[in-house]
Amino acid sequence: TFAHADGLGLGRDALPEEIAAWDKDVSPDGTGLPEGSGDALTGEEVFADKCAACHGDFAEGIGNWPKLAGGWGTLDREDPVKTVGSYWPYLSTTWDYINRSMPFGDAQSLEPDEVYAIVAYILYSNDLVDDDFELSHENFAGFEMPNAEGFIVDDRIETEFPKWVGEPCMENCKDEVEVTMRAMVLDVTPQVESGEAESP
Amino acid sequence: MTNRTSRRSFLAKGLATGAAATVAGSANSATSDPLITEVQPWAQGLGDGVDATPYGLPIEYEADVIRRNVDWLTADTISSVNFTPIHALDGTITPQGCAFERHHSGAIELRKEDYRLMINGLVDRPLVFTYADLERFPRQNHVYFCECAANSGMEWAGAQLNGAQFTHGMIHNMEYTGVSLRTILEEAGLGAAGDLAGKWVYVEGADASSNGRSIPMEKALDDVLVAFKANGEALRKEHGYPVRLVVPGWEGNMWIKWIRRIEVMDGPVESREETSKYTDTLADGISRKWTWAMDAKSVVTSPSPQSPITHGKGPLVITGLAWSGRGAITRVDVSRDGGKTWETARLAKPGERMAVSRFYLDTDWDGEEMFLQSRAMDETGYVQPTKTQLRDVRGLNSIYHNNGIQTWWVRPDGKAENVEVS
């Protein structure tokens, strides 16, 4: 056990079953997916049972809870609706996130086949597949999401830095200063009880 | 009822006395100040013993210096955020007890005895560490700010929340003690990863949300810390006890709390927190991803809506915070007229890389209204832009990374309001 020739010899070897228990992330090419499958109709039942209370029967979202479907073609509008169908670039993320972190409050309780079925249902809710569509570890990597090409790597260094570098204006920088917006008018700030600070 | 009435009248009387005392404190006072001329109870009796408070909280008169949340921001308070009372703090170190929180599945309780950290993936030897193991590695100390990517995000479309705590309080600045992530990766051995250029680490927490994020190897081997102490003591539960990741200069989401696993990988996972969230949509509908660094930013913390001027004309301390994820703050300018003219403020001490700087403008207030702004510059030469400049590049739907210049409209009565100006 003194094999750590280059280090301090701290820690111990991770066992395969320990790595399998914790390393569940799925990459865009499907690496990390377990074997399994599920179709949209089965997914509808699982979704109704475990997801719809927050996300709605049709994945449309209830109240302030996230919408998982809809919003197609809204990304360049005033209030874009960002859902799995309208925004998410990779299907792997949907599988991975549901598998590890949903349902909210009861995470890591789903079997792989249930996750495949739920993901298939979410695709169906987004009009991306028919209701007889079956998703499996075998056809997973071939599925392309509508907004897959909708992302660019951070380009601030090229698009912003050159504009905002150098000695800034110090005097006579503008002629007029007029108030164009006031938070007081919107009045959505939590109110602190007057005198709270001074209460004896 | 009787008690309450008498208590109220007592309070009213107390306030009147307070007002009189304020007047008495002025140079032209004719009446003496009873706080001086009369023996006060604290000057006569006894205070608390040293056994009264094994671990203390602030005195009750500071009860407003607390974290606050905004109900309508999120669907519930579990996957949500609260705000540091920056309007009431000074210096640069954030007291842990009022330093903001952001959780995705709540603040979990994880004992040191139950803590495990796994290193796996493209390493020579996948390892498991206990908490006790981590304390045996060589340690480093650094002060860094942690700013939520969404800090000021509610202000993209205009002035919305009335107070620096709410507009700029998703930030804290602490002195961390921890182990370099490079040291831990090298303990597992990176030979298996081959050429490290283009390699990534994926880091996740022990909580249900996991908050997994992909970090390029270059950053992982540079200045990232696996930290277990902040401001001298163990991390607070809500800040990742017993171990969190510290990612200097980069958006707070990547500061994985309750960190349980680090995987060396060929590529990014493109997890939920770097696709659905923490991507910044531009006006044309295309979104930036991997916007890791937090750009130079500043805010006047006082005067501000929650910290009005109550002393009238004359000497006034204008103060605030500045920080940059790309290096040290080198200068902060302050404007009192909405950006027509600027004065260079005084930094309390030389800027430190990826840490908050405190600035002061010691000035004389003539009682006229002011449109207060601050403008940070960092060691790269970058100058904090206006919100208009940001919107010209990005539109209104970026959600994250709003580092635009803030304006407070200070009125002749000393009250201040969050506004936008032309």
XYZ file of C-alpha atoms in Angstrom:
622
model
C 0.000 0.000 0.000
C 2.996 2.336 -0.250
C 2.401 2.673 -3.963
C 2.041 6.455 -3.991
C 5.583 7.088 -5.065
C 4.879 10.612 -6.318
C 2.515 11.773 -3.600
C 2.174 11.761 0.131
C 0.516 8.370 0.288
C -2.742 9.792 1.590
C -6.111 8.250 0.798
C -6.795 4.725 -0.364
C -7.723 3.083 -3.649
C -11.333 3.607 -4.699
C -13.106 0.288 -5.263
C -14.960 -0.374 -8.524
C -18.349 -0.622 -6.808
C -17.710 2.704 -5.031
C -16.870 4.415 -8.304
C -19.955 2.874 -9.921
C -22.137 4.163 -7.065
C -21.039 7.767 -7.413
C -19.820 8.189 -11.003
C -23.119 8.467 -12.860
C -22.541 11.472 -15.086
C -23.532 11.129 -18.719
C -21.660 12.984 -21.465
C -23.194 14.360 -24.688
C -22.015 11.297 -26.666
C -23.889 9.016 -24.260
C -20.842 7.877 -22.312
C -21.985 6.894 -18.835
C -25.472 5.689 -19.776
C -26.569 2.394 -18.239
C -28.354 -0.223 -20.312
C -32.109 0.199 -20.490
C -35.035 1.645 -22.399
C -38.432 3.274 -22.019
C -41.139 4.589 -24.321
C -43.111 7.830 -24.227
C -46.421 6.207 -23.223
C -44.815 4.475 -20.253
C -43.099 7.751 -19.496
C -46.428 9.541 -19.389
C -47.532 7.264 -16.545
C -44.299 7.655 -14.590
C -44.354 11.390 -15.188
C -47.952 11.669 -13.966
C -46.996 9.769 -10.837
C -43.689 11.395 -9.960
C -43.286 14.679 -11.853
C -46.593 16.245 -12.884
C -47.415 17.714 -9.456
C -44.780 20.399 -10.120
C -44.106 20.201 -13.853
C -47.699 19.714 -15.045
C -49.346 16.803 -16.870
C -47.844 17.935 -20.158
C -44.493 19.118 -18.744
C -45.776 22.663 -19.186
C -44.905 23.658 -15.594
C -47.139 24.684 -12.700
C -46.804 28.086 -11.063
C -43.174 29.042 -10.628
C -41.925 25.466 -11.205
C -39.873 24.903 -14.338
C -41.505 24.378 -17.709
C -39.949 21.376 -19.453
C -41.810 21.715 -22.735
C -42.805 24.508 -25.098
C -41.212 27.864 -25.837
C -40.005 26.874 -29.281
C -38.707 29.805 -31.295
C -38.780 32.253 -28.378
C -35.074 32.570 -27.635
C -34.645 35.847 -29.521
C -37.797 37.380 -28.100
C -38.358 39.651 -25.137
C -39.117 36.891 -22.631
C -37.668 33.647 -23.942
C -39.178 30.432 -22.624
C -36.265 28.073 -22.091
C -37.266 24.424 -21.898
C -35.702 21.070 -22.701
C -37.211 21.346 -26.178
C -36.522 25.001 -26.877
C -33.140 25.430 -25.219
C -31.247 22.414 -23.916
C -28.463 21.427 -26.322
C -27.950 17.778 -25.326
C -30.307 14.970 -24.430
C -27.605 13.523 -22.172
C -28.112 16.419 -19.756
C -31.801 15.621 -19.403
C -31.106 11.979 -18.629
C -28.238 12.773 -16.278
C -30.029 15.493 -14.333
C -33.274 13.549 -13.889
C -31.367 10.439 -12.886
C -29.251 12.193 -10.266
C -31.402 15.015 -8.953
C -35.104 14.435 -9.636
C -37.786 14.174 -8.349
C -37.075 17.259 -6.229
C -36.978 15.990 -2.651
C -36.646 12.318 -3.634
C -33.600 12.281 -5.879
C -31.857 9.077 -7.007
C -35.032 7.054 -6.575
C -35.658 6.289 -10.260
C -34.668 3.095 -12.069
C -32.800 3.528 -15.377
C -35.812 2.319 -17.390
C -37.992 4.924 -15.662
C -35.515 7.653 -16.559
C -35.459 6.535 -20.211
C -39.270 6.581 -20.222
C -39.525 10.027 -18.615
C -37.003 11.466 -21.052
C -38.954 9.931 -23.950
C -42.142 11.538 -22.605
C -40.474 14.940 -22.293
C -39.363 14.646 -25.938
C -42.946 13.758 -26.855
C -44.257 16.750 -24.868
C -41.940 18.903 -26.944
C -43.340 17.481 -30.215
C -39.948 15.996 -31.014
C -41.056 12.328 -31.213
C -44.269 10.334 -31.657
C -46.002 8.702 -28.709
C -44.681 5.249 -29.656
C -41.080 6.440 -29.512
C -38.806 4.265 -27.401
C -35.542 5.677 -26.067
C -32.712 3.318 -25.169
C -29.001 3.355 -24.531
C -28.593 2.168 -28.129
C -30.441 4.934 -30.000
C -29.654 7.676 -27.468
C -26.512 9.158 -28.996
C -28.189 9.610 -32.376
C -30.796 12.025 -31.035
C -30.110 15.664 -31.919
C -31.750 18.435 -29.916
C -33.249 21.450 -31.747
C -30.997 24.018 -30.036
C -27.793 21.969 -30.220
C -26.175 24.678 -32.349
C -27.489 27.508 -30.187
C -24.401 27.969 -28.011
C -21.054 29.690 -28.449
C -18.064 29.580 -26.124
C -17.550 32.718 -24.017
C -16.350 35.417 -26.420
C -16.175 38.389 -24.053
C -12.452 38.786 -24.639
C -13.118 39.509 -28.317
C -16.534 41.213 -28.198
C -16.348 43.267 -25.006
C -12.816 43.806 -23.723
C -11.614 45.980 -26.608
C -14.597 48.315 -26.089
C -14.041 48.803 -22.378
C -10.295 49.001 -21.907
C -8.263 52.131 -21.358
C -8.439 55.481 -19.594
C -12.104 56.365 -19.020
C -13.741 59.783 -19.280
C -13.385 61.855 -16.067
C -14.993 65.220 -16.913
C -17.790 66.502 -19.153
C -18.663 62.905 -19.935
C -22.275 63.665 -20.802
C -24.640 66.627 -20.963
C -27.824 65.317 -19.438
C -28.643 62.909 -16.626
C -32.282 61.973 -16.408
C -33.936 59.254 -14.376
C -35.292 56.642 -16.766
C -36.330 53.921 -14.293
C -37.119 53.770 -10.576
C -37.232 50.635 -8.421
C -39.611 52.459 -6.036
C -42.222 52.594 -8.780
C -42.031 48.826 -9.299
C -42.199 48.298 -5.514
C -41.243 44.616 -5.346
C -38.515 44.857 -2.694
C -39.210 42.984 0.561
C -40.202 45.544 3.164
C -38.203 45.714 6.352
C -40.426 46.692 9.268
C -39.668 50.243 10.212
C -37.872 50.432 13.501
C -36.690 46.830 13.300
C -33.139 48.018 13.504
C -33.742 50.156 16.555
C -35.957 47.776 18.528
C -34.647 47.674 22.077
C -52.685 46.427 27.041
C -51.606 48.777 29.755
C -48.109 47.478 29.544
C -48.020 47.904 25.813
C -49.316 51.466 25.996
C -46.835 52.457 28.619
C -44.087 50.750 26.703
C -45.032 52.699 23.594
C -45.123 56.001 25.424
C -41.788 55.138 26.962
C -40.393 54.513 23.495
C -41.787 57.803 22.234
C -40.209 59.557 25.166
C -36.985 57.736 24.491
C -36.995 58.880 20.891
C -37.622 62.455 21.977
C -34.722 62.220 24.399
C -32.609 60.797 21.613
C -33.455 63.750 19.395
C -32.608 66.151 22.163
C -29.351 64.341 22.735
C -28.492 64.725 19.054
C -29.091 68.455 19.252
C -27.169 68.568 22.491
C -24.277 66.970 20.682
C -23.931 69.913 18.330
C -21.382 72.656 18.895
C -23.927 75.324 19.816
C -25.580 73.257 22.495
C -26.770 75.134 25.536
C -28.025 72.119 27.517
C -25.742 69.409 28.769
C -26.001 65.815 27.552
C -27.483 63.506 30.230
C -25.626 60.567 28.661
C -22.555 62.340 29.962
C -23.748 64.225 33.017
C -25.788 61.380 34.511
C -24.165 58.130 35.585
C -25.375 55.434 33.196
C -26.177 51.862 34.328
C -23.347 50.385 32.299
C -20.922 52.661 34.095
C -22.166 51.594 37.487
C -23.299 47.958 37.404
C -21.786 44.858 35.878
C -21.804 43.360 32.419
C -21.979 39.709 31.375
C -19.469 37.172 32.637
C -17.064 35.414 30.305
C -19.160 32.259 30.611
C -22.290 33.919 29.230
C -21.535 33.385 25.524
C -19.292 30.478 24.491
C -19.938 31.384 20.860
C -21.357 34.838 20.357
C -23.766 36.468 17.975
C -23.899 40.195 17.132
C -25.438 42.518 19.720
C -29.223 42.835 19.361
C -28.990 46.402 18.072
C -27.450 45.043 14.880
C -30.476 42.841 14.239
C -31.006 44.314 10.769
C -27.598 43.110 9.564
C -28.911 39.780 8.344
C -29.387 37.735 5.211
C -32.665 38.437 3.454
C -34.460 36.600 0.671
C -36.930 37.710 -1.990
C -39.976 35.444 -2.044
C -40.997 35.937 -5.657
C -37.577 35.141 -7.126
C -37.867 31.345 -6.909
C -40.530 28.646 -6.701
C -39.513 27.708 -3.161
C -36.843 28.543 -0.592
C -34.892 25.277 -1.054
C -33.542 25.880 -4.533
C -33.108 29.554 -3.909
C -30.843 32.377 -2.836
C -30.498 34.971 -0.116
C -28.478 38.145 0.105
C -25.522 39.434 2.122
C -26.267 42.743 3.960
C -23.435 44.534 2.155
C -25.103 47.904 2.794
C -24.274 47.572 6.508
C -20.820 45.980 6.352
C -17.420 47.641 6.053
C -13.933 46.421 5.286
C -13.805 43.401 3.008
C -14.212 40.194 5.027
C -17.805 38.933 5.077
C -18.948 37.549 8.438
C -19.856 33.930 7.687
C -23.135 34.111 9.609
C -24.642 36.671 7.221
C -22.797 35.625 4.040
C -25.254 34.781 1.267
C -26.477 31.274 0.513
C -27.450 29.665 -2.755
C -28.618 26.060 -2.700
C -30.275 23.837 -5.279
C -31.498 21.146 -2.879
C -31.092 22.910 0.430
C -28.231 23.196 2.932
C -27.379 19.634 3.869
C -25.827 18.366 7.080
C -22.734 16.261 6.416
C -20.563 15.196 9.370
C -16.793 15.042 8.967
C -16.998 11.357 9.939
C -19.399 10.692 7.060
C -17.455 12.757 4.570
C -15.725 11.089 1.609
C -13.965 12.628 -1.389
C -13.432 10.476 -4.467
C -10.972 11.176 -7.293
C -11.609 9.044 -10.360
C -11.608 9.027 -14.146
C -8.371 9.526 -16.089
C -6.067 9.175 -13.094
C -3.367 6.635 -12.375
C -5.008 5.590 -9.146
C -8.630 6.380 -8.254
C -8.650 7.400 -4.598
C -10.972 7.914 -1.672
C -10.081 10.463 1.008
C -11.583 10.964 4.426
C -11.810 14.411 5.961
C -8.870 13.533 8.200
C -6.794 12.691 5.111
C -7.417 16.156 3.664
C -6.078 17.851 6.788
C -2.716 16.103 6.254
C -2.000 17.778 2.916
C 0.041 21.012 2.811
C -2.305 23.981 3.230
C -2.692 27.398 1.659
C -4.509 30.560 2.755
C -6.148 32.970 0.316
C -8.844 35.639 0.374
C -11.267 35.393 -2.537
C -14.742 36.645 -3.433
C -17.521 34.242 -4.339
C -20.103 36.009 -6.500
C -23.196 34.262 -7.814
C -23.390 34.429 -11.603
C -26.908 35.820 -11.118
C -25.847 38.699 -8.855
C -27.674 41.809 -10.174
C -29.463 39.532 -12.644
C -32.864 40.910 -11.695
C -31.674 44.338 -12.852
C -31.092 43.433 -16.517
C -34.422 44.891 -17.609
C -34.194 47.938 -15.364
C -34.128 49.153 -11.770
C -36.112 46.624 -9.790
C -34.948 45.965 -6.210
C -34.358 48.832 -3.847
C -31.169 48.169 -1.942
C -27.540 47.178 -2.448
C -28.205 43.996 -0.461
C -30.728 42.891 -3.064
C -29.071 44.224 -6.203
C -25.464 43.246 -5.320
C -25.603 40.985 -2.247
C -25.095 37.570 -3.864
C -21.451 37.841 -2.890
C -19.160 37.076 -0.010
C -15.441 37.458 0.523
C -13.587 35.151 2.895
C -10.141 33.960 3.856
C -9.976 30.283 2.910
C -7.725 27.567 4.200
C -7.442 24.490 2.080
C -5.442 22.226 -0.173
C -4.541 23.047 -3.746
C -6.653 20.966 -6.138
C -3.442 20.381 -8.078
C -1.946 18.617 -5.048
C -4.931 16.307 -4.767
C -4.970 15.525 -8.492
C -1.262 14.785 -8.398
C -1.797 12.440 -5.464
C -4.042 10.366 -7.746
C -1.589 10.792 -10.615
C -2.380 12.464 -13.946
C -0.216 10.216 -16.121
C -3.309 8.335 -17.268
C -4.760 11.573 -18.617
C -1.906 11.873 -21.126
C -1.663 15.335 -22.685
C -3.383 17.557 -20.120
C -4.242 20.227 -22.696
C -7.925 19.875 -23.456
C -8.634 17.693 -20.416
C -11.319 18.569 -17.902
C -12.321 17.843 -14.341
C -15.934 17.302 -13.405
C -16.776 18.197 -9.818
C -19.960 17.365 -7.938
C -21.375 17.835 -4.464
C -22.840 15.356 -2.008
C -26.286 16.997 -2.043
C -29.243 15.811 -4.109
C -28.760 18.525 -6.715
C -25.084 17.485 -7.071
C -24.424 20.828 -8.799
C -21.951 19.136 -11.144
C -19.736 21.463 -13.168
C -16.957 20.933 -15.703
C -13.721 22.846 -15.179
C -10.888 22.957 -17.730
C -7.676 21.315 -16.519
C -5.690 24.536 -16.909
C -7.799 26.211 -14.208
C -7.908 23.082 -12.052
C -4.103 23.019 -11.931
C -3.776 26.768 -11.433
C -5.414 28.226 -8.325
C -8.437 26.106 -7.368
C -8.620 25.129 -3.696
C -10.309 22.284 -1.871
C -11.158 24.340 1.210
C -12.270 23.375 4.695
C -11.871 26.584 6.678
C -13.221 30.070 6.050
C -12.426 33.183 8.066
C -10.490 31.024 10.495
C -13.102 28.415 11.361
C -14.831 25.473 9.734
C -17.100 26.224 6.808
C -20.684 26.914 7.813
C -23.128 24.154 6.990
C -24.796 26.354 4.406
C -21.450 27.107 2.770
C -20.461 23.475 2.199
C -19.335 22.005 5.521
C -17.019 20.242 5.768
C -15.370 20.828 2.341
C -16.059 23.040 -0.657
C -14.354 24.022 -3.876
C -12.943 27.548 -4.158
C -12.580 28.716 -7.762
C -10.942 32.165 -7.682
C -12.553 34.775 -9.911
C -15.098 32.396 -11.402
C -18.870 32.356 -11.052
C -20.143 31.139 -7.694
C -22.021 28.175 -9.124
C -18.674 26.476 -9.755
C -17.688 26.712 -6.092
C -19.117 23.228 -5.483
C -20.199 22.769 -1.862
C -20.077 19.512 0.105
C -17.728 18.357 -2.670
C -17.697 14.573 -2.931
C -16.197 13.667 -6.285
C -13.663 14.952 -8.819
C -13.429 13.111 -12.139
C -10.708 13.710 -14.704
C -12.294 13.543 -18.155
C -11.600 13.951 -21.871
C -14.352 16.515 -22.293
C -16.936 18.595 -20.457
C -20.023 16.799 -19.161
C -22.290 19.658 -20.319
C -24.296 19.178 -17.133
C -27.556 20.912 -16.346
C -25.701 23.706 -14.539
C -23.677 24.556 -17.658
C -26.366 24.152 -20.329
C -29.848 24.928 -19.036
C -28.418 27.248 -16.384
C -25.321 29.461 -16.315
C -25.508 30.033 -20.045
C -26.179 33.590 -21.183
C -28.680 34.215 -23.960
C -27.882 37.094 -26.319
C -30.362 39.241 -28.220
C -30.204 37.037 -31.322
C -31.166 33.939 -29.332
C -27.657 32.464 -29.371
C -26.294 31.786 -25.896
C -22.823 32.023 -24.498
C -21.637 29.012 -22.549
C -18.664 28.628 -20.202
C -18.784 32.282 -19.128
C -16.726 31.437 -16.095
C -14.934 34.651 -15.093
C -16.754 37.383 -13.198
C -15.829 40.737 -14.750
C -14.793 43.869 -12.839
C -17.657 45.329 -10.850
C -18.380 47.719 -8.006
C -21.210 49.203 -5.982
C -21.576 52.058 -3.522
C -22.783 50.394 -0.331
C -23.339 53.640 1.584
C -25.154 55.841 1.045
C -27.633 53.482 -0.579
C -31.370 52.787 -0.268
C -30.920 50.759 2.945
C -28.234 53.094 4.263
C -29.552 56.646 3.865
C -27.759 59.827 4.982
C -29.171 60.751 8.380
C -26.666 63.365 9.515
C -27.439 66.257 7.190
C -24.915 68.336 5.258
C -21.184 68.313 5.764
C -18.620 65.537 5.926
C -19.856 62.380 4.242
C -18.133 59.052 3.710
C -19.094 57.484 0.408
C -17.961 53.868 0.455
C -18.370 50.673 -1.469
C -16.923 47.453 -2.788
C -15.103 46.596 -5.990
C -13.873 43.275 -7.331
C -12.731 41.523 -10.487
C -12.444 37.892 -11.450
C -9.603 38.732 -13.799
C -7.159 40.119 -11.263
C -6.686 42.898 -8.744
C -8.722 46.093 -8.580
C -6.395 48.972 -9.441
C -8.768 51.943 -9.216
C -12.344 52.929 -8.460
C -13.880 56.193 -9.675
C -16.980 57.695 -8.074
C -19.454 60.080 -9.698
C -21.949 62.210 -7.771
C -23.692 63.532 -10.881
C -24.711 60.386 -12.725
C -21.490 60.006 -14.688
C -20.863 63.559 -15.914
C -17.770 63.927 -13.756
C -15.714 61.391 -11.856
C -13.343 61.489 -8.906
C -10.899 58.712 -8.100
C -11.717 57.132 -4.757
C -9.235 55.846 -2.166
C -8.671 52.096 -1.927
C -8.434 50.996 1.705
C -5.435 48.881 0.701
C -3.883 47.740 -2.577
C -6.166 45.456 -4.559
C -5.703 41.698 -4.208
C -6.323 39.292 -7.044
C -9.864 37.882 -7.151
C -10.691 39.476 -3.804
C -12.987 42.308 -2.826
C -11.499 45.801 -2.397
C -13.001 48.488 -0.163
C -13.059 52.062 -1.483
C -13.785 55.384 0.184
C -14.510 58.881 -1.097
C -14.277 61.245 1.851
C -16.362 64.173 0.769
C -18.438 67.157 1.811
C -22.156 66.986 1.051
C -23.916 70.265 0.269
C -27.361 68.746 0.790
C -28.181 68.689 -2.908
C -29.401 65.563 -4.685
C -26.757 63.203 -6.039
C -26.711 60.454 -8.637
C -24.050 58.227 -7.098
C -22.132 55.797 -9.260
C -18.916 53.810 -8.918
C -16.718 52.482 -11.717
C -14.115 49.775 -11.125
C -10.916 49.171 -13.077
C -8.807 46.042 -12.843
C -5.208 45.176 -13.615
C -6.070 44.129 -17.181
C -7.123 47.721 -17.923
C -10.792 46.765 -18.146
C -13.197 49.487 -17.070
C -16.577 48.505 -15.593
C -19.177 49.293 -18.279
C -22.546 50.982 -17.930
C -25.679 48.868 -18.111
C -26.438 50.497 -21.454
C -23.062 49.419 -22.821
C -23.689 45.856 -21.634
C -27.168 45.770 -23.142
C -25.851 47.064 -26.472
C -23.725 43.905 -26.705
C -25.950 41.361 -24.985
C -29.564 42.472 -25.026
C -31.791 41.986 -21.992
C -31.975 38.215 -21.552
C -28.531 37.212 -20.325
C -29.762 36.664 -16.740
C -26.174 36.231 -15.531
C -23.033 38.391 -15.423
C -24.581 41.821 -14.972
C -21.625 43.963 -13.916
C -23.074 47.275 -15.109
C -22.593 50.514 -13.176
C -25.203 51.055 -10.435
C -26.852 54.422 -9.779
C -28.308 55.560 -6.443
C -30.438 58.709 -6.493
C -29.729 60.442 -3.174
C -32.325 63.096 -2.305
C -31.897 66.287 -0.266
C -33.527 64.442 2.666
C -30.718 61.849 2.516
C -32.869 58.967 1.301
C -31.582 56.969 -1.636
C -33.248 55.015 -4.411
C -32.208 52.502 -7.055
C -32.614 54.185 -10.431
C -31.356 54.047 -13.949
C -30.278 57.258 -15.628
C -29.783 58.290 -19.214
